[in-house]
Every structure is written in structure tokens, then in C-alpha cells.
Rosetta silent file (secondary structure, phi, psi, omega in degrees, C-alpha in Angstrom):
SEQUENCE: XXXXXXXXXXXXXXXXXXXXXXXXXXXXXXXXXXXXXXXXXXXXXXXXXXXXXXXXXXXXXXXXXXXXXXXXXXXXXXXXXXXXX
SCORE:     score description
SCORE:     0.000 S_00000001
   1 L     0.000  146.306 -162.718  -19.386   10.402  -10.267 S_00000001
   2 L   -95.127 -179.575 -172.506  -17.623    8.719  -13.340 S_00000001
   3 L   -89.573  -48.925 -138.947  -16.695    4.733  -12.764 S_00000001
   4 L   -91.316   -6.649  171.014  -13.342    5.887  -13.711 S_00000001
   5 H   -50.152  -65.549  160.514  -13.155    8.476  -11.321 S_00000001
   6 H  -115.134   30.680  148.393  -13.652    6.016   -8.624 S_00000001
   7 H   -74.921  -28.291 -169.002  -11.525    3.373   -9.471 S_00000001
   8 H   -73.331  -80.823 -168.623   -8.756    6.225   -9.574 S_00000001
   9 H   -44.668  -23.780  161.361   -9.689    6.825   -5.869 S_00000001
  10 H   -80.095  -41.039  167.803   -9.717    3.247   -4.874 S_00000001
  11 H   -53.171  -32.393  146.326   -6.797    2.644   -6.235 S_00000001
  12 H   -36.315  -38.951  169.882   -4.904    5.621   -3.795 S_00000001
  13 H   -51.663  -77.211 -161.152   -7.011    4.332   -1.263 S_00000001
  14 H   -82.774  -27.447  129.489   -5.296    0.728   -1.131 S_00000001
  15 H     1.076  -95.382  162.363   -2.346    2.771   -2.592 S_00000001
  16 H   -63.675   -6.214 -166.823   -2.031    4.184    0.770 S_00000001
  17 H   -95.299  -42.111  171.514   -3.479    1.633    2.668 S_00000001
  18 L   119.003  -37.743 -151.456   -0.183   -0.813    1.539 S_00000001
  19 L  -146.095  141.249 -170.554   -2.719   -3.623    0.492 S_00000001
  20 L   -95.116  132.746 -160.308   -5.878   -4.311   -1.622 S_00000001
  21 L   -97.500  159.494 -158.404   -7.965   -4.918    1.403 S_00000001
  22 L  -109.909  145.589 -171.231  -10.764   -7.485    1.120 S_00000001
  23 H   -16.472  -73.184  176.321  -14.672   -6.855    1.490 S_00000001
  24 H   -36.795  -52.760  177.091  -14.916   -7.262    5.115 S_00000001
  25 H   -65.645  -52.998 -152.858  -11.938   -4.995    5.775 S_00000001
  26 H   -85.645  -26.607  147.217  -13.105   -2.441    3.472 S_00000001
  27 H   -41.103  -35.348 -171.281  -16.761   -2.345    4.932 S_00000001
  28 L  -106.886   47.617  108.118  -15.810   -2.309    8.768 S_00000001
  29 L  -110.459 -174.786 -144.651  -14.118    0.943    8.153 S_00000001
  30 L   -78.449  143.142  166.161  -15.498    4.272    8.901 S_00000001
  31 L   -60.023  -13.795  179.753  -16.959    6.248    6.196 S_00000001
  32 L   -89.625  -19.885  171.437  -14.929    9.203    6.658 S_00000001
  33 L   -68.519  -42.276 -154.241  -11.782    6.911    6.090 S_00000001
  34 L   -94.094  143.948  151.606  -12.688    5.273    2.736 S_00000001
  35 L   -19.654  -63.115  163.513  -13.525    6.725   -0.769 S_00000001
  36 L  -142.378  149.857  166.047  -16.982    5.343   -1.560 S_00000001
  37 L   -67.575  142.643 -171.198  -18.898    3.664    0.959 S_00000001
  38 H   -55.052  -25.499  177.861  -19.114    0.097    0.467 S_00000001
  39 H   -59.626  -70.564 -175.365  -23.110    0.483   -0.308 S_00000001
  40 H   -54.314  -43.211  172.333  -22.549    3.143   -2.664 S_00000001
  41 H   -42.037  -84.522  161.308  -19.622    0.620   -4.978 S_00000001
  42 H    27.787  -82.481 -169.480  -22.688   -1.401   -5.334 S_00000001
  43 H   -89.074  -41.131  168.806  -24.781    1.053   -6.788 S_00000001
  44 H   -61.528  -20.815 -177.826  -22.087    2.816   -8.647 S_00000001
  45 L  -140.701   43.086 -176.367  -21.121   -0.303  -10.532 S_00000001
  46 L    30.745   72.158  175.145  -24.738   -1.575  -11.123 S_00000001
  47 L    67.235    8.920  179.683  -24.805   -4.751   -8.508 S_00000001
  48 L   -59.097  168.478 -167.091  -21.496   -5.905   -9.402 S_00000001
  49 L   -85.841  174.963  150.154  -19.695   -7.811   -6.279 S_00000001
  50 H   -52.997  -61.588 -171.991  -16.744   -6.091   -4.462 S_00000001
  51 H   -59.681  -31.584  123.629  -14.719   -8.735   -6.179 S_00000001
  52 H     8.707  -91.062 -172.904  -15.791   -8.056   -9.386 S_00000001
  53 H   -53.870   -4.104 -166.324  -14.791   -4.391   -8.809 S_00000001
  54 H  -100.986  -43.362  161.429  -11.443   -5.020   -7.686 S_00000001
  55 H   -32.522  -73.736  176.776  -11.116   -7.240  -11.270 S_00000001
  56 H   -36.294  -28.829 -168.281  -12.075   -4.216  -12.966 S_00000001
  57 H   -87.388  -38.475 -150.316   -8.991   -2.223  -11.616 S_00000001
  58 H   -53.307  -74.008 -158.208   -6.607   -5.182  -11.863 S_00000001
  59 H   -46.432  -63.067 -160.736   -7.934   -5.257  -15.750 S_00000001
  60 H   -73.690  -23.258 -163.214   -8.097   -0.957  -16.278 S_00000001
  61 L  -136.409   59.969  157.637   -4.525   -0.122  -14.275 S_00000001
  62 H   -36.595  -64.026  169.761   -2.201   -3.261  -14.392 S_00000001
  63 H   -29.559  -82.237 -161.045    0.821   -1.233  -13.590 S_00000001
  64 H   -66.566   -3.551 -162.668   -0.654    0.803  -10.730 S_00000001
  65 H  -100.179  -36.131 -173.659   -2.618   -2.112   -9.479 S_00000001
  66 H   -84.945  -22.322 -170.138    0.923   -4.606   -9.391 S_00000001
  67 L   -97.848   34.741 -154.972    2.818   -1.360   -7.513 S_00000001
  68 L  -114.615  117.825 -170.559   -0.044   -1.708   -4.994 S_00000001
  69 L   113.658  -42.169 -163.426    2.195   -2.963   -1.518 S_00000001
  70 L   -99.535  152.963 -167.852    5.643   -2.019   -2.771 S_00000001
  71 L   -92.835  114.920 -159.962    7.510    1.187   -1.553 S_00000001
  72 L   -64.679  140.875 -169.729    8.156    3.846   -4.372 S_00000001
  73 L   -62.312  128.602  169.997   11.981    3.991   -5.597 S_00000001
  74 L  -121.159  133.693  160.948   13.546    7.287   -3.581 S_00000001
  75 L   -20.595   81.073 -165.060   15.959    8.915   -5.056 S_00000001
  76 L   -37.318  120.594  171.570   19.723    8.542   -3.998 S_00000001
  77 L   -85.500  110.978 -162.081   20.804   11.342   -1.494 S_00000001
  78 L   -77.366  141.503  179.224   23.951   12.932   -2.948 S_00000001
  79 L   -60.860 -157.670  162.354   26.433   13.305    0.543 S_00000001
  80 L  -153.006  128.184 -166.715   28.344   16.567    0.538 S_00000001
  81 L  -103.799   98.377  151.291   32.151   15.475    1.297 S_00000001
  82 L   -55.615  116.039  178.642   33.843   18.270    2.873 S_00000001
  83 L   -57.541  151.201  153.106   37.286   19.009    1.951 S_00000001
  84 L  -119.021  125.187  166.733   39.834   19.876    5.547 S_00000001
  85 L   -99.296    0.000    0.000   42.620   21.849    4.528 S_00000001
């Protein structure tokens, strides 16, 4: 697995999740929920801390990392005005 690979995937992760969730949170949930196992970041980003890693995405994705919480712009739904003759 590439680093950048799974910084892409945490960020979707807390993406969907609404919030960048904090060690504790991201550790007490189930491995079938999360991306990489909390063990595996670790190892994947040669002993760096969780916080650490969460720096890195801040630093590689500003954008996607600041839209992390906020609800994606939907489109305006044009009405359909029915004429009565």
C-alpha cells in the first residue's frame, strides 16, 4: 500500500464520518469499519504518532481536509410550474 493511497482513504473515512475523529475514537472502532487498522497507521508511516498522521493530510490535501464536517453544495432543484388553462 502507497502512503498516499492511504491518506486518500482516511480522508473519505472522516469524509464520511462528518469529523476528523481523534486516536481513541479511531482505535475503539471495529476493524471492518475503518480503513487501516490503527496498528497498521503505525507501521505504514514508520512509528509516526496518529497525530502526526493527521498533520500529514492537513499539510498534503488542505482543501479536502478544511471541507472535512461541512455538507457538499446540492444543486438547486428547478420546480416545474404548470400552466391551467
Amino acid at each position: 500500500m502507497k502512503k498516499t493511497d492511504i491518506l486518500q482513504g482516511l480522508l473519505d473515512f472522516f469524509h464520511d464520518q462528518g469529523r476528523v475523529l481523534n486516536r481513541k475514537e479511531y482505535n475503539s472502532l471495529p476493524r471492518s469499519e475503518v480503513p487501516v487498522a490503527g496498528r497498521m497507521l503505525k507501521r505504514y508511516f514508520r512509528g509516526r504518532s496518529y497525530h502526526q498522521i493527521i498533520a500529514m493530510l492537513r499539510k498534503q490535501y488542505p482543501a479536502e481536509f478544511a471541507s472535512i464536517g461541512t455538507k457538499p453544495v446540492e444543486e438547486p432543484v428547478e420546480e416545474v410550474v404548470e400552466d391551467f388553462v
